PDB file of C-alpha atoms in Angstrom:
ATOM      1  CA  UNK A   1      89.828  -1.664   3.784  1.00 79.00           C
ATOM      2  CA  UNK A   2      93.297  -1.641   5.420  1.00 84.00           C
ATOM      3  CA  UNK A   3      95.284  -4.711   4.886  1.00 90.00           C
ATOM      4  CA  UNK A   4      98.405  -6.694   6.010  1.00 94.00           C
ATOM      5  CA  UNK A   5     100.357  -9.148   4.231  1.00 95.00           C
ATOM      6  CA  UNK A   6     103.184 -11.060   5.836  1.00 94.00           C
ATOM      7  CA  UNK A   7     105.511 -13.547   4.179  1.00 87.00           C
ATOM      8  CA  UNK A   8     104.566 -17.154   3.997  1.00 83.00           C
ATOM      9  CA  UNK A   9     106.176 -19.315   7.178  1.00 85.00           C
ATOM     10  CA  UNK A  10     107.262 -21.038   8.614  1.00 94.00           C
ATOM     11  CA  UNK A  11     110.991 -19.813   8.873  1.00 95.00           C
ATOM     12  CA  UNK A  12     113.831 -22.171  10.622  1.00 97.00           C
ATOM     13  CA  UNK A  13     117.043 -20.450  10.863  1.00 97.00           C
ATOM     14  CA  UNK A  14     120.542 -21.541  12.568  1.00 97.00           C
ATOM     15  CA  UNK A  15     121.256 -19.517  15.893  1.00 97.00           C
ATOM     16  CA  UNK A  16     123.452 -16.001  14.871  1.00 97.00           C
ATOM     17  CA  UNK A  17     121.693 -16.215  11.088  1.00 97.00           C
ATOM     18  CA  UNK A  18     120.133 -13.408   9.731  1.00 97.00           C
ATOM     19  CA  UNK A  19     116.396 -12.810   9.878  1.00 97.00           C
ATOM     20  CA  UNK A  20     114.629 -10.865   7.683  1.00 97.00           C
ATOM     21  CA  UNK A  21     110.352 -10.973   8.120  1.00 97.00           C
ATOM     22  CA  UNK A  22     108.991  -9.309   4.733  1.00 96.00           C
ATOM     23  CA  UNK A  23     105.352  -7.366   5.441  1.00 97.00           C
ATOM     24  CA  UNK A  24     103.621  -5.084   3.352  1.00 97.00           C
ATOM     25  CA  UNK A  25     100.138  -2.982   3.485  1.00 95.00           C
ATOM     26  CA  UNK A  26      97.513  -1.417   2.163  1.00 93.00           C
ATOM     27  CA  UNK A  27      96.021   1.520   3.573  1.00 88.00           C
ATOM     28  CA  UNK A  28      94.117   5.043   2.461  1.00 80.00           C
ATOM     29  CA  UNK A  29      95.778   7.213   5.697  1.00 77.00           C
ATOM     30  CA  UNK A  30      98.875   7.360   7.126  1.00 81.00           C
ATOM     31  CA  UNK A  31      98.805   4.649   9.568  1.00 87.00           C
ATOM     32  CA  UNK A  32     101.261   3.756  12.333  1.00 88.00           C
ATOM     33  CA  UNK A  33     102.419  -0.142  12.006  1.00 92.00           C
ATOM     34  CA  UNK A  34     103.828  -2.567  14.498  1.00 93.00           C
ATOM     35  CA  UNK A  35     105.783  -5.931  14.592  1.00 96.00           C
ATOM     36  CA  UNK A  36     104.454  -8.453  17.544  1.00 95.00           C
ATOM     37  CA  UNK A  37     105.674 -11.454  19.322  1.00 96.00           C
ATOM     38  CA  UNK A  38     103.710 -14.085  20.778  1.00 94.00           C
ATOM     39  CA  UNK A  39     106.164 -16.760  22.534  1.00 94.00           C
ATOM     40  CA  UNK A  40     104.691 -20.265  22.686  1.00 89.00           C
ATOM     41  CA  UNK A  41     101.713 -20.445  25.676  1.00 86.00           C
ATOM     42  CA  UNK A  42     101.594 -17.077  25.859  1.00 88.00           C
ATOM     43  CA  UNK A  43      99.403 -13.690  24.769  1.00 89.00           C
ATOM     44  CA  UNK A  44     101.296 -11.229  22.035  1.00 92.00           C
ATOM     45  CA  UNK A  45     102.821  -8.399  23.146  1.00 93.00           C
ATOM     46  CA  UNK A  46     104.471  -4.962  21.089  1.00 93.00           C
ATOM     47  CA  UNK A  47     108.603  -5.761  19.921  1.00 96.00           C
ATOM     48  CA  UNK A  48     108.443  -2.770  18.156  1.00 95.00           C
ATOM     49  CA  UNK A  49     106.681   0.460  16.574  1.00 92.00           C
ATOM     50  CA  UNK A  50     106.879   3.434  13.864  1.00 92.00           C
ATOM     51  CA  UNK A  51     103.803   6.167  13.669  1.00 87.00           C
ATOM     52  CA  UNK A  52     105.089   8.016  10.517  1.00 88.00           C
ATOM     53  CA  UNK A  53     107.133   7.405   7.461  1.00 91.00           C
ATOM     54  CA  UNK A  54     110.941   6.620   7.429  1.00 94.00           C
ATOM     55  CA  UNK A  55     111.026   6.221  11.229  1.00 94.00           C
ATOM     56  CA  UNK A  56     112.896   3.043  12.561  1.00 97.00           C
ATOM     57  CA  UNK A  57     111.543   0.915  15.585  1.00 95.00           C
ATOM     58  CA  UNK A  58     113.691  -1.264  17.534  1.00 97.00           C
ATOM     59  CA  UNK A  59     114.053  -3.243  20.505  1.00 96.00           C
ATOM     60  CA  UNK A  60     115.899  -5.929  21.541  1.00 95.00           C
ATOM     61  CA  UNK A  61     117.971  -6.204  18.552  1.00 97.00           C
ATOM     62  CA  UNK A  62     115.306  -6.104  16.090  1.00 98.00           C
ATOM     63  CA  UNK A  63     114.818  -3.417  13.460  1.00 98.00           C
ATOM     64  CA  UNK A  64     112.226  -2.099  11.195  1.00 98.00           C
ATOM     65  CA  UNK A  65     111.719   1.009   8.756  1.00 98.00           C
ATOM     66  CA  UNK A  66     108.391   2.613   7.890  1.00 96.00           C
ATOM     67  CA  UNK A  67     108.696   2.796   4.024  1.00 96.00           C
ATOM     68  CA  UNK A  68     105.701   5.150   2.423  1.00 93.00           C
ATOM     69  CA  UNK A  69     107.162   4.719  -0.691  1.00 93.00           C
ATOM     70  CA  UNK A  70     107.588   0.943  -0.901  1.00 95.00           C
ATOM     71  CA  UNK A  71     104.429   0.635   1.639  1.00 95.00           C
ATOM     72  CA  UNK A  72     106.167  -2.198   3.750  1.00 97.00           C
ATOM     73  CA  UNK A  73     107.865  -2.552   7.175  1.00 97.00           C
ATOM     74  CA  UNK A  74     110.050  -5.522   6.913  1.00 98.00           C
ATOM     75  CA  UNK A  75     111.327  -6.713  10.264  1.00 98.00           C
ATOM     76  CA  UNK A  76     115.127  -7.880  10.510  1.00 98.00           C
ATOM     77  CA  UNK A  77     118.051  -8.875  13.206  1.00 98.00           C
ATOM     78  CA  UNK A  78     121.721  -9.266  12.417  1.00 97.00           C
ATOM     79  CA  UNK A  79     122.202 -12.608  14.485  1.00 96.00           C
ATOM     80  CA  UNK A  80     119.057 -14.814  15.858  1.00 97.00           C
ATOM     81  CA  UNK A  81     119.219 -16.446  18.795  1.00 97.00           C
ATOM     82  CA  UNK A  82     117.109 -19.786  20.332  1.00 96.00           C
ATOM     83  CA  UNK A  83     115.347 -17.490  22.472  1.00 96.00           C
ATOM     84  CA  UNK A  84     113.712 -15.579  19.207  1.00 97.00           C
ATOM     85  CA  UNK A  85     111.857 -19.164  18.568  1.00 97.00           C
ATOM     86  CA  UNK A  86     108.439 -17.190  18.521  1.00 97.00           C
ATOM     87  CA  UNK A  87     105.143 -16.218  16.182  1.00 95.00           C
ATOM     88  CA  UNK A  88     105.736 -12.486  14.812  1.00 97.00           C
ATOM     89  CA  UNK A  89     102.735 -10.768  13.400  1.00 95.00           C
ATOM     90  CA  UNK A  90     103.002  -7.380  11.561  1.00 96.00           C
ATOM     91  CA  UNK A  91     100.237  -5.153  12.045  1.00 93.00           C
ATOM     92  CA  UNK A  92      99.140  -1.278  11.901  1.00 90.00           C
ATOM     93  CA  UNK A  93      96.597   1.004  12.862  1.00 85.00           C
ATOM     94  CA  UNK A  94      95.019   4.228  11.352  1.00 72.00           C
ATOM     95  CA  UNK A  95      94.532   7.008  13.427  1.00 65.00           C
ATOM     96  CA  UNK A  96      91.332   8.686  11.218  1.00 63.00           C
ATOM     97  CA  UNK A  97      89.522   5.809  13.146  1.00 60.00           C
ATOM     98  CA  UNK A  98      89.467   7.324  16.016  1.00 55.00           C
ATOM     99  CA  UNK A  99      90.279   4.192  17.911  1.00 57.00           C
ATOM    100  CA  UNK A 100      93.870   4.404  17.675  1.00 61.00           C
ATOM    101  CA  UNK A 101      94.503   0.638  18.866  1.00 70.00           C
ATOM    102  CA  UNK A 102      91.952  -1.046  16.478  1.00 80.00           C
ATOM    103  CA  UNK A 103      94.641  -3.061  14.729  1.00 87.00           C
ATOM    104  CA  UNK A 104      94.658  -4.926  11.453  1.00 89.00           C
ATOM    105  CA  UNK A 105      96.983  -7.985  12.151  1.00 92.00           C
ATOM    106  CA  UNK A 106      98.536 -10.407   9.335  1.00 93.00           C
ATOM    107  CA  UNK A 107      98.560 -13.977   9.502  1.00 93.00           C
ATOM    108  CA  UNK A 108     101.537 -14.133  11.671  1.00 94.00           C
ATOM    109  CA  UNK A 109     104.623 -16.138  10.736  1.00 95.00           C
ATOM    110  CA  UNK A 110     106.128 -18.885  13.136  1.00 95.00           C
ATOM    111  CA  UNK A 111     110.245 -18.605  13.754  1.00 97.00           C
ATOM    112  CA  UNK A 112     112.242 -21.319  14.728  1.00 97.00           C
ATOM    113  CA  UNK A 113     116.006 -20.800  15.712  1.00 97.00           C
ATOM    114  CA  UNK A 114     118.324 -24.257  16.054  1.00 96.00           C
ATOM    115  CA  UNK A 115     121.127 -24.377  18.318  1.00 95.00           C
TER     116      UNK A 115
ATOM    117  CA  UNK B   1     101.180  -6.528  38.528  1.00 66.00           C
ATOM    118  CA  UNK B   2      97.963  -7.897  37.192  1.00 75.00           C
ATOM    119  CA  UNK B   3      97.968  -6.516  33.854  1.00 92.00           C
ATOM    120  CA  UNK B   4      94.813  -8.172  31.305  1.00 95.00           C
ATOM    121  CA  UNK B   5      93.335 -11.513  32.795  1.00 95.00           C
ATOM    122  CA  UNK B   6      91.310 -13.843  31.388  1.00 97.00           C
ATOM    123  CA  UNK B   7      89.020 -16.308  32.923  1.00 96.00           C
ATOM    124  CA  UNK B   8      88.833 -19.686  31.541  1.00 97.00           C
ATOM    125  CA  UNK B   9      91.926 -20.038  30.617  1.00 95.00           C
ATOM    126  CA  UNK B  10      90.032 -23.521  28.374  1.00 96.00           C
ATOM    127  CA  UNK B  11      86.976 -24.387  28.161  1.00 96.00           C
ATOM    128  CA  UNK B  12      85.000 -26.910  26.444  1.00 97.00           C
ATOM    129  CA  UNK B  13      81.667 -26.254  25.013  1.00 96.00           C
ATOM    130  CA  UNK B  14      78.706 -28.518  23.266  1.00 97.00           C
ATOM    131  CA  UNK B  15      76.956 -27.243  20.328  1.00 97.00           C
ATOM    132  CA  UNK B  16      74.016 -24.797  21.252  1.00 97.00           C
ATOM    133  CA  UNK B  17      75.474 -23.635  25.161  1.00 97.00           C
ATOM    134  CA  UNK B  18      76.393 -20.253  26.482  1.00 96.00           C
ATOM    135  CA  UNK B  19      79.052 -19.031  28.017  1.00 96.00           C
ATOM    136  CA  UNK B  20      80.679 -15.893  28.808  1.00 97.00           C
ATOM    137  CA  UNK B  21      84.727 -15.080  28.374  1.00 98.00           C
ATOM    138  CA  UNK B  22      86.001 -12.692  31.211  1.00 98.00           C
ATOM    139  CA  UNK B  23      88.232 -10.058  30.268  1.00 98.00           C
ATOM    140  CA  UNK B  24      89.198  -7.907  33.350  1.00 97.00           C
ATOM    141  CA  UNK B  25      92.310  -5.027  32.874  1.00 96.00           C
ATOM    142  CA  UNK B  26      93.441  -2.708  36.004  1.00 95.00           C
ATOM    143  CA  UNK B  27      95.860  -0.327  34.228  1.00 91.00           C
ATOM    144  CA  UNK B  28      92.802   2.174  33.754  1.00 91.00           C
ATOM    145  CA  UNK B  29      92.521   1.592  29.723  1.00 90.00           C
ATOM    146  CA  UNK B  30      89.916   3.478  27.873  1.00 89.00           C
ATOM    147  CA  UNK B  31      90.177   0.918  25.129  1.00 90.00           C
ATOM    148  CA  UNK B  32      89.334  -3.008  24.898  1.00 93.00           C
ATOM    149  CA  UNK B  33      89.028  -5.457  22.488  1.00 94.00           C
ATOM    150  CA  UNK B  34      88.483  -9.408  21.514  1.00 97.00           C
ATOM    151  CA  UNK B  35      90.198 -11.216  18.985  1.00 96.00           C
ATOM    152  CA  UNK B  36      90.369 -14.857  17.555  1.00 96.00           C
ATOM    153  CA  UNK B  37      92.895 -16.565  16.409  1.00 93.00           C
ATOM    154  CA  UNK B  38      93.103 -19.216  13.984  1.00 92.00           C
ATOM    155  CA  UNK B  39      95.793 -21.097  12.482  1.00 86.00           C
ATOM    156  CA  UNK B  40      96.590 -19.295   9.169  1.00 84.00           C
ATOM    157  CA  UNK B  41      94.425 -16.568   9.800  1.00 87.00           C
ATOM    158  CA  UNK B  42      96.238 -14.720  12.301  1.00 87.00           C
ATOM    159  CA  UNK B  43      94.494 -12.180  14.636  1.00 91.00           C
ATOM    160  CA  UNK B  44      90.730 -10.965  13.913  1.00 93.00           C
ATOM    161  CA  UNK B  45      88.801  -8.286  16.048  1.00 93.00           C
ATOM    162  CA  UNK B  46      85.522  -9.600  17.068  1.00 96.00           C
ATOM    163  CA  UNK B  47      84.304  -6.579  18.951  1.00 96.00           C
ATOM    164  CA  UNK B  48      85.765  -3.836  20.701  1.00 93.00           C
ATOM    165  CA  UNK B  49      85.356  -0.324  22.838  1.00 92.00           C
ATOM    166  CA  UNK B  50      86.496   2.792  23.127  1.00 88.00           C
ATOM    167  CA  UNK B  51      85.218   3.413  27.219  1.00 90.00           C
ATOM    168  CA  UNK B  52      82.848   2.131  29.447  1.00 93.00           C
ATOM    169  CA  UNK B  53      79.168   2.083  27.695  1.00 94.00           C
ATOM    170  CA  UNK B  54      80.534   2.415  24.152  1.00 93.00           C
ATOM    171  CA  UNK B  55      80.847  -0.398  22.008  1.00 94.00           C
ATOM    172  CA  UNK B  56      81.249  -1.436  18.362  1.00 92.00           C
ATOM    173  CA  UNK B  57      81.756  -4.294  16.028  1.00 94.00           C
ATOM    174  CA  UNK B  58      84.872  -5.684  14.599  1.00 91.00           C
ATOM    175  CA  UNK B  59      85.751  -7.623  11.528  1.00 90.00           C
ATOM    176  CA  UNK B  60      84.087 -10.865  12.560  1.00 95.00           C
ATOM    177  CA  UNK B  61      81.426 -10.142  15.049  1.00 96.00           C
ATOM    178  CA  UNK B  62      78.331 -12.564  14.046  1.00 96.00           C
ATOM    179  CA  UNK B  63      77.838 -14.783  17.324  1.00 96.00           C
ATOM    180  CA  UNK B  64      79.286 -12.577  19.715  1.00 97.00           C
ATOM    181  CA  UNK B  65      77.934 -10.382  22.258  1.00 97.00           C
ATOM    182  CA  UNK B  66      79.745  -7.913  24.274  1.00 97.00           C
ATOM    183  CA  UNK B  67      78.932  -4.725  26.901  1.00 96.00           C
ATOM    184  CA  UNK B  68      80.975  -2.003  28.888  1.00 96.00           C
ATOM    185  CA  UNK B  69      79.726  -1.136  31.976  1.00 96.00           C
ATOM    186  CA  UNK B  70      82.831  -0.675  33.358  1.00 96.00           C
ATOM    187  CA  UNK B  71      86.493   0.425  32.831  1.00 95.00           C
ATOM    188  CA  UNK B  72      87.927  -2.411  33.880  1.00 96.00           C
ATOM    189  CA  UNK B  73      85.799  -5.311  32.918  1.00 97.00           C
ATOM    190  CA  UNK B  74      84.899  -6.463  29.188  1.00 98.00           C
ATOM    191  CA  UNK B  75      82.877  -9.779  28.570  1.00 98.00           C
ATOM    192  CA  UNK B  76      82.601 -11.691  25.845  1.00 98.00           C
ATOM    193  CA  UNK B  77      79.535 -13.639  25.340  1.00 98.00           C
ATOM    194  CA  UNK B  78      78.272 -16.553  22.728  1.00 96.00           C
ATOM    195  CA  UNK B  79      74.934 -16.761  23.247  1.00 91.00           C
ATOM    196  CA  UNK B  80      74.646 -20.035  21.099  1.00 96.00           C
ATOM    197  CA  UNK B  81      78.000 -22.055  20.485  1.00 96.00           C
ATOM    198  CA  UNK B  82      78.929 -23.442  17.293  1.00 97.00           C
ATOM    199  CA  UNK B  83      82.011 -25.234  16.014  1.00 97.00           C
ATOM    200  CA  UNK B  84      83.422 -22.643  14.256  1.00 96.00           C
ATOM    201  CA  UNK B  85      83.862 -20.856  17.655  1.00 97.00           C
ATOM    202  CA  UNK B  86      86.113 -23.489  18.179  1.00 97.00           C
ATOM    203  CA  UNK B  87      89.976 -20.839  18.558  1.00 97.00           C
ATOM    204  CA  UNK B  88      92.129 -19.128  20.515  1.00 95.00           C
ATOM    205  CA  UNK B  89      90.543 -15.620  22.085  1.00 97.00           C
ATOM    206  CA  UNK B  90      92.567 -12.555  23.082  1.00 96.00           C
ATOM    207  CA  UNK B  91      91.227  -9.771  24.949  1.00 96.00           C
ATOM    208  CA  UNK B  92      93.507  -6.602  24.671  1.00 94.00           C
ATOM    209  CA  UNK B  93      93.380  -3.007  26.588  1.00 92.00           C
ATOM    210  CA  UNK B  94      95.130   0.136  25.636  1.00 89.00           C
ATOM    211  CA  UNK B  95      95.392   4.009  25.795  1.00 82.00           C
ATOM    212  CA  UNK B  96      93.322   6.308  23.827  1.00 73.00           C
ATOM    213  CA  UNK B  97      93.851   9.505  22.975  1.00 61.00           C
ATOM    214  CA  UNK B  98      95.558  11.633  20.218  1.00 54.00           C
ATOM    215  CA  UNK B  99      99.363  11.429  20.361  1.00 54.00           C
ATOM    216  CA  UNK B 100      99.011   7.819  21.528  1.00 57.00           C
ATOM    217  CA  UNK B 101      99.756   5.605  19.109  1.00 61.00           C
ATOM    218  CA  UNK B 102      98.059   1.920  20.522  1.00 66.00           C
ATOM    219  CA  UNK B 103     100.455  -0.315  22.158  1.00 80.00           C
ATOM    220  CA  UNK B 104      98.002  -3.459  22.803  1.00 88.00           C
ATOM    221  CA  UNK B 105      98.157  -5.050  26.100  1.00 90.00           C
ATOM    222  CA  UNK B 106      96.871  -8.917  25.768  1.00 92.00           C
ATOM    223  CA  UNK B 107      96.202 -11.336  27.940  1.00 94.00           C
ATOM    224  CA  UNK B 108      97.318 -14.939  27.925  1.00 92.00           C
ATOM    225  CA  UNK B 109      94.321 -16.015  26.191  1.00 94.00           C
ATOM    226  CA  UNK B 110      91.415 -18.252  26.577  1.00 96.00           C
ATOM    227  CA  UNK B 111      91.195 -21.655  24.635  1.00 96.00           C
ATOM    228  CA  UNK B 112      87.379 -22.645  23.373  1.00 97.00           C
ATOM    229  CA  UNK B 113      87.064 -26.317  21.741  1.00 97.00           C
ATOM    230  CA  UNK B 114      82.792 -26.223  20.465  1.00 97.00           C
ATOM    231  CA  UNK B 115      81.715 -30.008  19.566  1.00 96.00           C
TER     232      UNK B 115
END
């Protein structure tokens, strides 16, 4: 069945570093894929999408490329801040369902950004 | 705006009760869901449905009950509680429909402790 594999976490990073979140999948159709947030106390909600290959999502300053070839969708941002202190989870969906929001999450890695 | 809300917000359980989670959207979503989450295990689908009176089984649906006999409403119900219910439980609403590529709307979640 469809899969998705995050990097191992947690990740601490100095406020303004550079964040890169590896994730990769498996899956027999062409699904879409998303990158989630779920800030501490609170339910997850969408950062970010891409429905077909080489398309780019962003939103608030973070970035990710649907890569067919390479099968991953690696979520980055050019300078963290404290406020990015959150659980991201990678996850996609395949449209042949026919329940286009049954998701297949990953484990979820936990950021923390220092001052 | 009300958005997904879940009643209890935490709730404590003895081995062998009942209870019921409440899941209640009022953006007119064709699709809900449950999930659990688990530390290091991320985000599993327990059950889910596509409109009112259709529903189907997710990844991890042994001890779980769940009906649709409305739009808006979506309970979640363990019949007979046992520790490893013990987690964090999401209930998420979305669009269906082709084109429409399943932005997940959660709510805060509901924490169960089972002893």
């Amino acid at each position: 069945g469809d899969s998705v594999t995050q990097m191992e976490g947690p990740v601490t990073l100095s406020e303004e570093a550079f964040l890169t979140i590896n994730c990769t999948y498996t899956a027999t159709g062409y699904p879409s894929l998303f990158w989630y947030v779920q800030y501490p106390g609170e339910g997850l909600q969408l950062l970010l999408k891409a429905t077909k290959a080489d398309d780019k999502g962003s939103n608030k300053g973070f970035e990710a490329t649907y890569r067919k070839e390479t099968t991953s969708f690696h979520l980055e941002k050019g300078s963290v801040q404290v406020s990015d202190s959150a659980v991201y989870f990678c996850a996609l969906s395949d449209p042949r369902t026919g329940a286009n929001s049954k998701l297949t999450f990953g484990k979820g890695i936990t950021l923390s950004v220092r001052p | 705006n009300a958005g997904v809300t879940q009643t209890p917000k935490f709730q404590v359980l003895k081995t062998g009760q009942s209870m019921t989670l409440q899941c209640a959207q009022d953006m007119n979503h064709e699709y809900m869901s449950w999930y659990r989450q688990d530390p290091g295990m991320g985000l599993r689908l327990i059950h889910y449905s596509v409109g009112a009176g259709i529903t189907d089984q997710g990844e991890v649906p042994n001890g779980y009950n769940v009906s649709r006999s409305t739009t808006e409403d979506f309970p979640l119900r363990l019949l007979s509680a046992a520790p490893s219910q013990t987690s964090v439980y999401f209930c998420a609403s979305s669009y269906t429909g082709t084109g429409v590529s399943g932005e997940l709307f959660f709510g805060e979640g509901s924490r169960l402790t089972v002893l």
